[in-house]
mmCIF file of C-alpha atoms in Angstrom:
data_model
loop_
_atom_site.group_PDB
_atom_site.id
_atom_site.type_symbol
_atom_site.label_atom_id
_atom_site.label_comp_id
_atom_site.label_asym_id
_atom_site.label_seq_id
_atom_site.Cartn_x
_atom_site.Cartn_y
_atom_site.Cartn_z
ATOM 1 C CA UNK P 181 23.421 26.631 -13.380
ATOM 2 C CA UNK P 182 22.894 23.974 -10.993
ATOM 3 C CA UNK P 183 20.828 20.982 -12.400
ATOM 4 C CA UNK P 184 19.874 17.892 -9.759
ATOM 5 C CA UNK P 185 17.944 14.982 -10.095
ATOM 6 C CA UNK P 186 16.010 13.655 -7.307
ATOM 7 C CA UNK P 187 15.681 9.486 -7.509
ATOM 8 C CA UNK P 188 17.858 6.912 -5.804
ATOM 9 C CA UNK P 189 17.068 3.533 -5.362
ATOM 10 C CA UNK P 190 14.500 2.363 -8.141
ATOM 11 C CA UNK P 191 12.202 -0.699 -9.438
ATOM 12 C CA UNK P 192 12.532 -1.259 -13.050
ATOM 13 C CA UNK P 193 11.542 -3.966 -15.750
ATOM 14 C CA UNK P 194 12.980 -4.945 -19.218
ATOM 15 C CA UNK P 195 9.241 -2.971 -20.962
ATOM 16 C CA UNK P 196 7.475 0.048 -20.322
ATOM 17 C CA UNK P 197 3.754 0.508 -19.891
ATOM 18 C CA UNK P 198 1.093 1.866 -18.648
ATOM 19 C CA UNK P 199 1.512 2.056 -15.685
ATOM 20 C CA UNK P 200 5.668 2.090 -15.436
ATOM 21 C CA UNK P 201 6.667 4.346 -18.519
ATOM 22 C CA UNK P 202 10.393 4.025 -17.415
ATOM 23 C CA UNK P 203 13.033 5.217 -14.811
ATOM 24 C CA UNK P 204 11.845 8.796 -13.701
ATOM 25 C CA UNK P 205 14.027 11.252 -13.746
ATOM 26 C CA UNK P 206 13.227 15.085 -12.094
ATOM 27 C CA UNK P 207 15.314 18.148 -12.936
ATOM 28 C CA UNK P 208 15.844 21.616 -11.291
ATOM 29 C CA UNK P 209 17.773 24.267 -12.106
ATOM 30 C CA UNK P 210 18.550 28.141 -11.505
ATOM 31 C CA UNK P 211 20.178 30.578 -13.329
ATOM 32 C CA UNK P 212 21.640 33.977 -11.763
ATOM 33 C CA UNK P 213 21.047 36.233 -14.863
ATOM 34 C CA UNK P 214 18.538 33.815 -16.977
ATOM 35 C CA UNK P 215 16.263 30.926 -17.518
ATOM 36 C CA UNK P 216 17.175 27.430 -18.203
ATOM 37 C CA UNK P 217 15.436 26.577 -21.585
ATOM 38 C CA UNK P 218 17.078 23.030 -22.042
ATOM 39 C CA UNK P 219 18.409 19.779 -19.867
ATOM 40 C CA UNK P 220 20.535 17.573 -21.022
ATOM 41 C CA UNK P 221 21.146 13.813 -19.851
ATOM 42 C CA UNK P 222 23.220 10.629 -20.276
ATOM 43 C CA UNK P 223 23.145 7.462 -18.964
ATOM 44 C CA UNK P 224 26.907 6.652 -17.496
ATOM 45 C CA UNK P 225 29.026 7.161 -20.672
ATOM 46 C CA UNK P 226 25.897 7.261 -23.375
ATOM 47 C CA UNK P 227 24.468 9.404 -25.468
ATOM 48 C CA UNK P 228 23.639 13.308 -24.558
ATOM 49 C CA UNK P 229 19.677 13.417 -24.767
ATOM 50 C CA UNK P 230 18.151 17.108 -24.670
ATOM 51 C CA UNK P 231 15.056 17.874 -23.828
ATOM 52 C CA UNK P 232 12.656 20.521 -21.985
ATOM 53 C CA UNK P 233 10.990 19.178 -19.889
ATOM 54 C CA UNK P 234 12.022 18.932 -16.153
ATOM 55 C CA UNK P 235 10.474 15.391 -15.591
ATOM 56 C CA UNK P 236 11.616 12.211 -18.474
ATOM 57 C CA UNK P 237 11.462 8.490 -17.905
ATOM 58 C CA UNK P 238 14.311 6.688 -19.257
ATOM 59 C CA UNK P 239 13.864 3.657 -21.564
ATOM 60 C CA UNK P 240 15.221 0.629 -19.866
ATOM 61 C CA UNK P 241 17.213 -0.131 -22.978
ATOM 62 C CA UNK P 242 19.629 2.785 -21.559
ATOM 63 C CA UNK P 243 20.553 1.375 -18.747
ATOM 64 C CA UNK P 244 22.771 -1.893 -19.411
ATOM 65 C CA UNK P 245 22.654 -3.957 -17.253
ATOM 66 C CA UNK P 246 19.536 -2.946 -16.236
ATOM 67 C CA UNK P 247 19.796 -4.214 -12.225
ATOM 68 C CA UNK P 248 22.975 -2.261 -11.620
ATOM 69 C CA UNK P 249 24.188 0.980 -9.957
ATOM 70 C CA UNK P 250 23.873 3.313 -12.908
ATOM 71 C CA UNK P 251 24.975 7.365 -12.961
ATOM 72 C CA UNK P 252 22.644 10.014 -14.228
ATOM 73 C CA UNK P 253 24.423 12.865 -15.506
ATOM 74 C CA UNK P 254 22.503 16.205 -16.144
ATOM 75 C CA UNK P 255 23.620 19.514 -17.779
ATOM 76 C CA UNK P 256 21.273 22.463 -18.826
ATOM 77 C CA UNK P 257 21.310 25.103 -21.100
ATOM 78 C CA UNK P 258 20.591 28.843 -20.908
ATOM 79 C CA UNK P 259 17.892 30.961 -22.928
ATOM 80 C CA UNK P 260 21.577 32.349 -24.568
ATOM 81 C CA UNK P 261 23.177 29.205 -25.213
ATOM 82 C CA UNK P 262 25.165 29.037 -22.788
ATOM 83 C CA UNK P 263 25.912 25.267 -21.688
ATOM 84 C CA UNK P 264 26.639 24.493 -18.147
ATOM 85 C CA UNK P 265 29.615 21.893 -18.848
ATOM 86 C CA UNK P 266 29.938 20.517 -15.124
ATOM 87 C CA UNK P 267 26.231 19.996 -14.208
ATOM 88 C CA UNK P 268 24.985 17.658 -11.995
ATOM 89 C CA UNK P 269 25.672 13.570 -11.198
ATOM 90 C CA UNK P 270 23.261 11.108 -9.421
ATOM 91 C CA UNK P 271 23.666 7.674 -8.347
ATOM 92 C CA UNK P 272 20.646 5.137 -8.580
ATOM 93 C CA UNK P 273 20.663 1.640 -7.603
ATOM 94 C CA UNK P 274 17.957 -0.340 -9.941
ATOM 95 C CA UNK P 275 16.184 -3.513 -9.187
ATOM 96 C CA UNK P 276 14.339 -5.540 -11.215
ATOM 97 C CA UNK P 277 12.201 -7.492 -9.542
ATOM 98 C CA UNK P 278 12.443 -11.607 -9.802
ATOM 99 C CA UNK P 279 9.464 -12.463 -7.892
ATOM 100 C CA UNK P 280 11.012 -15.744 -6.747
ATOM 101 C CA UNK P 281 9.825 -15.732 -3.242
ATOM 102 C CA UNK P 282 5.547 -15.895 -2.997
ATOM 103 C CA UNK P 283 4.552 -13.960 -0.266
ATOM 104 C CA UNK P 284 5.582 -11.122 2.643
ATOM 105 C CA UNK P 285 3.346 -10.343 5.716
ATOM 106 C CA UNK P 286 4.060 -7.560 6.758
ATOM 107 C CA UNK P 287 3.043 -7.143 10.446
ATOM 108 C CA UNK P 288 2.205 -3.038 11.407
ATOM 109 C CA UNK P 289 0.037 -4.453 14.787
ATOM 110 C CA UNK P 290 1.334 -3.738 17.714
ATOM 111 C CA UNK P 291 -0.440 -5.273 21.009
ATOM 112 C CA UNK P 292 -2.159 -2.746 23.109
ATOM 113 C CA UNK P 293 -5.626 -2.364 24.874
ATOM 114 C CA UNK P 294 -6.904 -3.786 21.808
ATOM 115 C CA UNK P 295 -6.276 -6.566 22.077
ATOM 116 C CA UNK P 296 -7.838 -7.151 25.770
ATOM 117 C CA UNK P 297 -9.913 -10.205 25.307
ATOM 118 C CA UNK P 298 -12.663 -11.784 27.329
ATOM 119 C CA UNK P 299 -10.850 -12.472 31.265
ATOM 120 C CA UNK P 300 -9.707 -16.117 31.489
ATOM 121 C CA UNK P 301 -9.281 -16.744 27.547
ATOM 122 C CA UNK P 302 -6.568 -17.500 25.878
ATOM 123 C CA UNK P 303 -6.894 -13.980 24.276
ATOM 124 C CA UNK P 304 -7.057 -12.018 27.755
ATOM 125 C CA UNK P 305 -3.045 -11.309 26.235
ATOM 126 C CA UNK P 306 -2.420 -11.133 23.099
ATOM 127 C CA UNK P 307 1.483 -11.854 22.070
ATOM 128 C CA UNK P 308 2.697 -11.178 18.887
ATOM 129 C CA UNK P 309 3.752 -14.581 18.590
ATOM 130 C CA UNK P 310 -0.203 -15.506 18.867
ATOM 131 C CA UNK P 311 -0.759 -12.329 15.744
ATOM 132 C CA UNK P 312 2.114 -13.430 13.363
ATOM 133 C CA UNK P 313 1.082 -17.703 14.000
ATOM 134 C CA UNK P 314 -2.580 -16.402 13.029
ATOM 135 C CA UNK P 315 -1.995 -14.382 9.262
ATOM 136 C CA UNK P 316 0.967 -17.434 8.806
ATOM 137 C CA UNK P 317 -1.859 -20.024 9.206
ATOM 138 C CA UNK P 318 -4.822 -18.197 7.388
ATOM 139 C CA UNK P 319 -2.696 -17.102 4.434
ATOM 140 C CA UNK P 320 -1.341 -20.145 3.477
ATOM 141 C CA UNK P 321 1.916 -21.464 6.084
ATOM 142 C CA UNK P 322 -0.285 -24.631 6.482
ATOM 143 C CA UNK P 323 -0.273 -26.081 3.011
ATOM 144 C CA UNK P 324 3.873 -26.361 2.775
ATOM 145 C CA UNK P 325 3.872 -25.101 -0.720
ATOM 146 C CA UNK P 326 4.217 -21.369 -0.570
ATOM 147 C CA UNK P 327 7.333 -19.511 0.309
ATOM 148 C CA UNK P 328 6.371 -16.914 3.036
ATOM 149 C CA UNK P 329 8.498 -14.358 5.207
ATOM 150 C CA UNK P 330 6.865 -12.560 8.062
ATOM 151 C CA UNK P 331 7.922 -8.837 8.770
ATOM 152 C CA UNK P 332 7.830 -6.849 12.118
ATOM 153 C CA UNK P 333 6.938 -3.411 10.853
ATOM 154 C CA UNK P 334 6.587 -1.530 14.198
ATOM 155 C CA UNK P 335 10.632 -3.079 14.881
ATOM 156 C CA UNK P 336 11.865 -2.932 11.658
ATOM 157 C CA UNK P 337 10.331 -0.816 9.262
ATOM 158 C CA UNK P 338 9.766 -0.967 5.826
ATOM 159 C CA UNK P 339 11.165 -3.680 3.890
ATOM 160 C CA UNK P 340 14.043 -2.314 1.457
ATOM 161 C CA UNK P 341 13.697 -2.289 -2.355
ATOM 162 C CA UNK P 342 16.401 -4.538 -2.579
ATOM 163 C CA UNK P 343 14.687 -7.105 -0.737
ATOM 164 C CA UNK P 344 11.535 -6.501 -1.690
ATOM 165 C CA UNK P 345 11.457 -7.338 -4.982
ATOM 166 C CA UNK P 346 11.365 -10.911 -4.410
ATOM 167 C CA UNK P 347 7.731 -11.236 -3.444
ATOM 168 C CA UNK P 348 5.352 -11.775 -5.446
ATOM 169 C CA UNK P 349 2.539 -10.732 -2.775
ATOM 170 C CA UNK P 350 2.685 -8.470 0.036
ATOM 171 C CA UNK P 351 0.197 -8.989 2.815
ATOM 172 C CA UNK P 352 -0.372 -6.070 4.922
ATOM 173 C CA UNK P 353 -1.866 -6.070 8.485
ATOM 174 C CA UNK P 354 -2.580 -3.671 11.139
ATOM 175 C CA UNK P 355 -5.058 -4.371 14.015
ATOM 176 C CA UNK P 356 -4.834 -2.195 16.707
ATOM 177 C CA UNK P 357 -7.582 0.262 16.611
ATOM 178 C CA UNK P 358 -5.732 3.027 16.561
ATOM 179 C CA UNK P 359 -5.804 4.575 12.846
ATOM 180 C CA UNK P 360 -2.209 3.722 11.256
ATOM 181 C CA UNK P 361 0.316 5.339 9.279
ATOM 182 C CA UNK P 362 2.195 2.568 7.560
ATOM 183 C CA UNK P 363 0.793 1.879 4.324
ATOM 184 C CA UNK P 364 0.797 5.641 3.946
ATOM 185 C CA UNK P 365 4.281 6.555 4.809
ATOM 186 C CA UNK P 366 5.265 3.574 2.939
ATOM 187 C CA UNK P 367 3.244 4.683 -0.161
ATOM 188 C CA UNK P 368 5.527 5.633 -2.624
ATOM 189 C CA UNK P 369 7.873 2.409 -2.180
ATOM 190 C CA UNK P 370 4.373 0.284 -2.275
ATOM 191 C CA UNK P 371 3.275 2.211 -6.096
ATOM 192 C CA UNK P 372 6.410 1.223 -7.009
ATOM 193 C CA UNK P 373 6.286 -2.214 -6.291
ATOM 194 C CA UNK P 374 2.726 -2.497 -8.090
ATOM 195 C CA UNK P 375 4.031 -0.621 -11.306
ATOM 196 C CA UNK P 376 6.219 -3.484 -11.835
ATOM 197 C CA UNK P 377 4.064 -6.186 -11.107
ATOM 198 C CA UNK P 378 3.416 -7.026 -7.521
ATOM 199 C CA UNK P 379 0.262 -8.018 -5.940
ATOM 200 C CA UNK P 380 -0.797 -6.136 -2.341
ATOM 201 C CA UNK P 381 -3.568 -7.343 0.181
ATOM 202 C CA UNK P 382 -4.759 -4.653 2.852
ATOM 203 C CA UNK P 383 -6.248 -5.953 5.706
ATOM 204 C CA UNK P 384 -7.204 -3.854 9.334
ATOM 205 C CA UNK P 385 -8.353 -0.921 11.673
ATOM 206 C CA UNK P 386 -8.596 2.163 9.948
ATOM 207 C CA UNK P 387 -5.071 1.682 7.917
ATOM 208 C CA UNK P 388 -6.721 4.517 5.764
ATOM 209 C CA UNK P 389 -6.480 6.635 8.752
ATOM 210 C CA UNK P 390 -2.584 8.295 7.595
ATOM 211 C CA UNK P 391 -4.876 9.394 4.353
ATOM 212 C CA UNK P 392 -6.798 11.435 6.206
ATOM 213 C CA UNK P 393 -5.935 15.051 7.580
ATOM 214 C CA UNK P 394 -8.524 17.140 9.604
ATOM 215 C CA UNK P 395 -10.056 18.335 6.488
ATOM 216 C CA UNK P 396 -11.834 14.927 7.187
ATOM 217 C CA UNK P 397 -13.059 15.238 10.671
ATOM 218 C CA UNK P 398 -15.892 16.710 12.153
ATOM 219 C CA UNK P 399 -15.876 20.059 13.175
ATOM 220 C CA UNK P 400 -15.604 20.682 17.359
ATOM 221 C CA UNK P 401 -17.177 19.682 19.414
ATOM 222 C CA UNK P 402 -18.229 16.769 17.679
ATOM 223 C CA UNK P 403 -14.752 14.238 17.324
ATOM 224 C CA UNK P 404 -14.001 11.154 14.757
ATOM 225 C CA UNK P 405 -14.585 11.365 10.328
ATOM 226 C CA UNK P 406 -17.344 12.788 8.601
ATOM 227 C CA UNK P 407 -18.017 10.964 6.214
ATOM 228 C CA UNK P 408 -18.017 10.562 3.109
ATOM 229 C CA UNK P 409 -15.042 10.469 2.872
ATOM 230 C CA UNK P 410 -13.876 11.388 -0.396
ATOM 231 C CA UNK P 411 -10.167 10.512 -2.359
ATOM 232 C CA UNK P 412 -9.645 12.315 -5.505
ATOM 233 C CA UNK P 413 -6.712 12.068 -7.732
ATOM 234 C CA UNK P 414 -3.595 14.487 -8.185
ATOM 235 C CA UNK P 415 -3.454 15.219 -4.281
ATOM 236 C CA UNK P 416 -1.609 14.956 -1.341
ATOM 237 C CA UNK P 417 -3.326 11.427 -0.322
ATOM 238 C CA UNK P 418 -3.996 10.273 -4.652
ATOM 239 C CA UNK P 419 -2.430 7.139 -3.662
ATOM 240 C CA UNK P 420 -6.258 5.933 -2.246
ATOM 241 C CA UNK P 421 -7.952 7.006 -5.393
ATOM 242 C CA UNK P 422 -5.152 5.895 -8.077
ATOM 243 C CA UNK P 423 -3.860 3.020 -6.793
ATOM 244 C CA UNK P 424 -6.500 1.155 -4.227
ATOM 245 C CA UNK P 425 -9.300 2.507 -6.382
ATOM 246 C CA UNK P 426 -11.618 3.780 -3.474
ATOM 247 C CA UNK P 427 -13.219 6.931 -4.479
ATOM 248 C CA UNK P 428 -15.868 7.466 -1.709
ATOM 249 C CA UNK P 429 -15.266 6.009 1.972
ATOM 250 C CA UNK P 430 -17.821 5.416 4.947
ATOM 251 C CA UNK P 431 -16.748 4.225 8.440
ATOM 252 C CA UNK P 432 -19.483 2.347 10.968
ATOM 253 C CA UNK P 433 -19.756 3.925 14.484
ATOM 254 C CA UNK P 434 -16.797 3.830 17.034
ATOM 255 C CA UNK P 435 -18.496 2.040 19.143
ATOM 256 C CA UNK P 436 -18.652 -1.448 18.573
ATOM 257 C CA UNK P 437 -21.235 -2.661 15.755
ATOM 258 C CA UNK P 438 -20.546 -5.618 13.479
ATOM 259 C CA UNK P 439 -22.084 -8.706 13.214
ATOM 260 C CA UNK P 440 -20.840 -10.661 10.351
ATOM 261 C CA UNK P 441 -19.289 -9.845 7.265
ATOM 262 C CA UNK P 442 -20.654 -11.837 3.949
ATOM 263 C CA UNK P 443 -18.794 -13.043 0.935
ATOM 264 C CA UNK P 444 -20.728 -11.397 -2.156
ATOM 265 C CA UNK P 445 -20.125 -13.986 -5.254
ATOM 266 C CA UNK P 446 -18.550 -17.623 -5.730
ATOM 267 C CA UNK P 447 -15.298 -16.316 -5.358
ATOM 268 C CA UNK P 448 -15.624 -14.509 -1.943
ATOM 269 C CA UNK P 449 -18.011 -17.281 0.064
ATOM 270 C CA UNK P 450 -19.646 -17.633 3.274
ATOM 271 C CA UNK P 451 -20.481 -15.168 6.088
ATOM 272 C CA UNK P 452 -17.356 -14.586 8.618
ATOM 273 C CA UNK P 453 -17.996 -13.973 12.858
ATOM 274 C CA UNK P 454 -16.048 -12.035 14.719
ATOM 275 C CA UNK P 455 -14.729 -14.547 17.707
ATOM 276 C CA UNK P 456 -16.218 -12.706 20.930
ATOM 277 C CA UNK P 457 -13.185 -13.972 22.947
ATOM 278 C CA UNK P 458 -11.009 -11.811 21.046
ATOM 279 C CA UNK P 459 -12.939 -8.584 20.889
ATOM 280 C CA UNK P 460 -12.101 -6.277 24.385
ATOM 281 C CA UNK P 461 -15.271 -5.574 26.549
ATOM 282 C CA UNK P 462 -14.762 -2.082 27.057
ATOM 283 C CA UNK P 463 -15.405 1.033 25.147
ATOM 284 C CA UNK P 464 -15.405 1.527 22.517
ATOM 285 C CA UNK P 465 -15.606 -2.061 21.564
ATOM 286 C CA UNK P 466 -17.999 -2.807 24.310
ATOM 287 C CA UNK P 467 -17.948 -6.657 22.695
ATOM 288 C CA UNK P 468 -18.185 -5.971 18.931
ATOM 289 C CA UNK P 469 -16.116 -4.228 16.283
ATOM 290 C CA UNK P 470 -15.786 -0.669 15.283
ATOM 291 C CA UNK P 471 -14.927 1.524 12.774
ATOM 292 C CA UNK P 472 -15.287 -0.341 9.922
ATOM 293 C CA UNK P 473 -14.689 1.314 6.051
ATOM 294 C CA UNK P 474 -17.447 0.546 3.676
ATOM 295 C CA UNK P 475 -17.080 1.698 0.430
ATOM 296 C CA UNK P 476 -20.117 3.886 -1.753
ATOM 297 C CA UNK P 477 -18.002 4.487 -4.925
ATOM 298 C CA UNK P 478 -14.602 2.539 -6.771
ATOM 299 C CA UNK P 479 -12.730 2.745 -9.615
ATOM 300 C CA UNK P 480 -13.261 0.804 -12.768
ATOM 301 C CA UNK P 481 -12.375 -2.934 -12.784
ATOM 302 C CA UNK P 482 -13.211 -3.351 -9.676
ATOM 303 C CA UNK P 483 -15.323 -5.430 -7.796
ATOM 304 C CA UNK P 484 -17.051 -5.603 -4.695
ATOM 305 C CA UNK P 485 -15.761 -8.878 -2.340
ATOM 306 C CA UNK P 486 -17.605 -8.433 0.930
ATOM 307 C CA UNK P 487 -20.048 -6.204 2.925
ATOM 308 C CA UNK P 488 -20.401 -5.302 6.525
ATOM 309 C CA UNK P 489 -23.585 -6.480 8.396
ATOM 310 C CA UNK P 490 -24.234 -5.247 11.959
ATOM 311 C CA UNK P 491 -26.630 -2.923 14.087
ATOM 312 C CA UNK P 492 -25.161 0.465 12.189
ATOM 313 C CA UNK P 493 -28.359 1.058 10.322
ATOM 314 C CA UNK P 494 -26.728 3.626 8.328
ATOM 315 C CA UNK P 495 -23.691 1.272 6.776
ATOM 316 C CA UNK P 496 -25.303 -2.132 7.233
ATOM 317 C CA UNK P 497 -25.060 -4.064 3.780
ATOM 318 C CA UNK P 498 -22.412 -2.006 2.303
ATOM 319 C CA UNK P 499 -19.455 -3.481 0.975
ATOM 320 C CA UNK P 500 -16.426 -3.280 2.908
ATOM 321 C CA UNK P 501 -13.862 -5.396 0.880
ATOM 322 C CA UNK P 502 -12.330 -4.498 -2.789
ATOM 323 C CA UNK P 503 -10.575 -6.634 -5.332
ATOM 324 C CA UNK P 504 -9.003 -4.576 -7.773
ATOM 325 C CA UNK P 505 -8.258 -6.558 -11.359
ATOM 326 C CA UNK P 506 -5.409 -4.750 -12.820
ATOM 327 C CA UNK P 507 -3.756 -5.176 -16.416
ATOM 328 C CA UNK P 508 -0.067 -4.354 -14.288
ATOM 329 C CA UNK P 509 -0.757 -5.401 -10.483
ATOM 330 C CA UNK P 510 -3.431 -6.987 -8.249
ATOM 331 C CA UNK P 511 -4.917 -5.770 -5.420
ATOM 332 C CA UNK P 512 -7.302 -6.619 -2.300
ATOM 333 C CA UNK P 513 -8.444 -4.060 0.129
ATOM 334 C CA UNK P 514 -10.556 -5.149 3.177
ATOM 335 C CA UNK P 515 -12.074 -2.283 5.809
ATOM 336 C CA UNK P 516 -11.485 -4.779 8.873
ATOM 337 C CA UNK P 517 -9.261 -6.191 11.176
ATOM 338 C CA UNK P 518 -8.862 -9.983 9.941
ATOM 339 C CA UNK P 519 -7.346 -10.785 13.434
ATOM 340 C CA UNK P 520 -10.856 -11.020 15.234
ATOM 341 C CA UNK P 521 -12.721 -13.101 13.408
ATOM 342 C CA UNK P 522 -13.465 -16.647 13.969
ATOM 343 C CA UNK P 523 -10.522 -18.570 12.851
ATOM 344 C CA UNK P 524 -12.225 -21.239 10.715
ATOM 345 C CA UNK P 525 -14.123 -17.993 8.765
ATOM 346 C CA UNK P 526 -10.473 -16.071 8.457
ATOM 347 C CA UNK P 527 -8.966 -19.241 7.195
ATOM 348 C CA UNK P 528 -11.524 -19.307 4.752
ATOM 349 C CA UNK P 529 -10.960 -15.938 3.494
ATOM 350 C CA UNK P 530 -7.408 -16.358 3.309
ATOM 351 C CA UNK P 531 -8.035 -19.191 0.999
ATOM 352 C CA UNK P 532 -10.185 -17.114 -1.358
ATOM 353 C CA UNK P 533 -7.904 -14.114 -1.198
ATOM 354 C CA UNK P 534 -4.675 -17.066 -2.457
ATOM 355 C CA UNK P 535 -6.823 -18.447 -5.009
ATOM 356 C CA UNK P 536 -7.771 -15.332 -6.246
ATOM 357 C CA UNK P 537 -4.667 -14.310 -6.457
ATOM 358 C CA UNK P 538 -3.103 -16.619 -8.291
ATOM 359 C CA UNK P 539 -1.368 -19.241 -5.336
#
């Protein structure tokens, strides 16, 4: 017999819910000449609990303290009894988090031909000094009141659990027009952070784009996403449908289309520019923006907070930014690159995004 468990370093709160039901725990076993029928497991010195499944959540009550390095220990049991007394042992480091700190940017951009503005501005080369100054400003560094930590993602990578748990807000950007990978490979950390409690803002160039596999392209010779592009739960990429509640996706041409993009109700005002210095002359920009997600279909309590306008007949007036009203976390997705817009118009975003959320 040869029971493991497969969880490490955890987020965990003094209640369970919804949406966190406790510490979760996976077993596996094999047995040479049998089946295993039963699992056992204890907390450091506690109580045996048996059970058959091969997946539990743990009550936080049986872990004491609850931020600590705890041991899961796990035996099994045989369909003739027989009780594997050595089993298995697995350290996990829990943290609860304190939220004391308000808000991390989290920076995935990194400066390439996007970021060629108009010859002779003061975009023609974009630092990211000039990036990180920008989502500091618009998101709230101005005011003095809010506690905020920037975060190179491309040179440091995900933020660790341990540090994480401070925030009370992520902000995540990305705008380089390539189509990024960051929000998904840092998925599963990021649905753990909103189980507890945190509050995420999405903001960029196709950061949907590590969601998608070629089931979602068009078929050769034809190149780029046919849409619609549809996230279901209970797959590979669930973390779309379950967690930033987009069901059905669009994207606007590659070649450069937008116009504006318009608040929708009191809360989300005003109709935002893109600053033409910013935005690169050449294909596929060719002076406008690209590839923006609009949205058809969303999951419940959620509410539309902008649309795209532009020359894309076939996406113009369909919403492109999602606030999701959750009874656990908060959460903001918007299908464009904040970085291009007019700054006055981003500001003014950023101020609805803070108030909605709560700073």
């Amino acid at each position: 017999l040869i029971p493991s468990v497969d969880r490490e370093d955890v987020f965990a709160k003094e209640t369970v819910d919804d949406w966190w039901p406790g510490v979760r725990i996976k077993f596996t076993a094999s047995d040479e000449d049998g089946s295993v029928i039963e699992y056992g497991w204890r907390v450091n010195d506690g109580e045996w609990h048996w059970t058959e499944d091969s997946i539990v959540y743990i009550d936080p009550s049986e872990f004491i303290p609850l931020e600590e390095t705890h041991w899961i220990h796990v035996i099994s049991r045989d369909n003739t009894n027989l009780v594997d007394p050595v089993g298995d042992s697995k350290r996990i480091d829990i943290y609860v988090p304190t939220f004391e700190k308000d808000i991390l940017i989290i920076d995935e951009t990194r400066e390439d031909f996007s970021f060629l503005g108009e010859v002779g501005s003061p975009y023609e080369n974009v630092t990211d000094a000039m990036i990180d100054s920008f989502y500091f400003d618009i998101f709230g560094g101005y005011r003095g009141d809010l506690d905020i930590t920037e975060w190179d993602f491309q040179l440091r990578g995900m933020m660790s659990m341990r540090r994480l748990k401070d925030y009370k807000m992520i902000i995540w950007h990305s705008d380089m027009y390539e189509a990024t990978k960051g929000v998904f490979n840092a998925r599963v950390l990021l649905q753990d952070y909103l189980n507890v409690g945190g509050k995420l803002v999405v903001t960029g160039h196709r950061t949907l784009g590590g969601f998608m596999d070629i089931s979602y392209e068009r078929p050769p010779p034809f190149s780029g996403w046919l849409p619609p592009l549809i996230f279901n739960p209970g797959t590979w990429n669930s973390f779309v449908h379950t967690y930033l509640h987009i069901n059905v996706a669009d994207v606007s041409r590659i070649e450069g289309t937008l116009e504006s993009i318009k608040g929708v109700n009191s809360n989300f005002t005003g109709e935002i520019f893109p600053e033409d210095a910013k935005v690169p002359p050449q294909f596929p920009y060719n002076g406008k923006l690209g590839h923006i997600f609009t949205f058809h279909e969303w999951g419940g309590f959620t509410v539309p907070i902008y649309t795209y306008h532009g020359s894309d007949q076939r996406v113009d007036g369909m919403v492109c930014g999602l606030r999701y009203f959750g009874s656990a976390y908060d959460l903001i997705y918007l299908g464009f690159p904040l970085w291009y817009m007019e700054y006055d118009g981003a500001k003014q975003i950023g101020n609805d995004i803070l108030k909605s959320m709560g700073f």
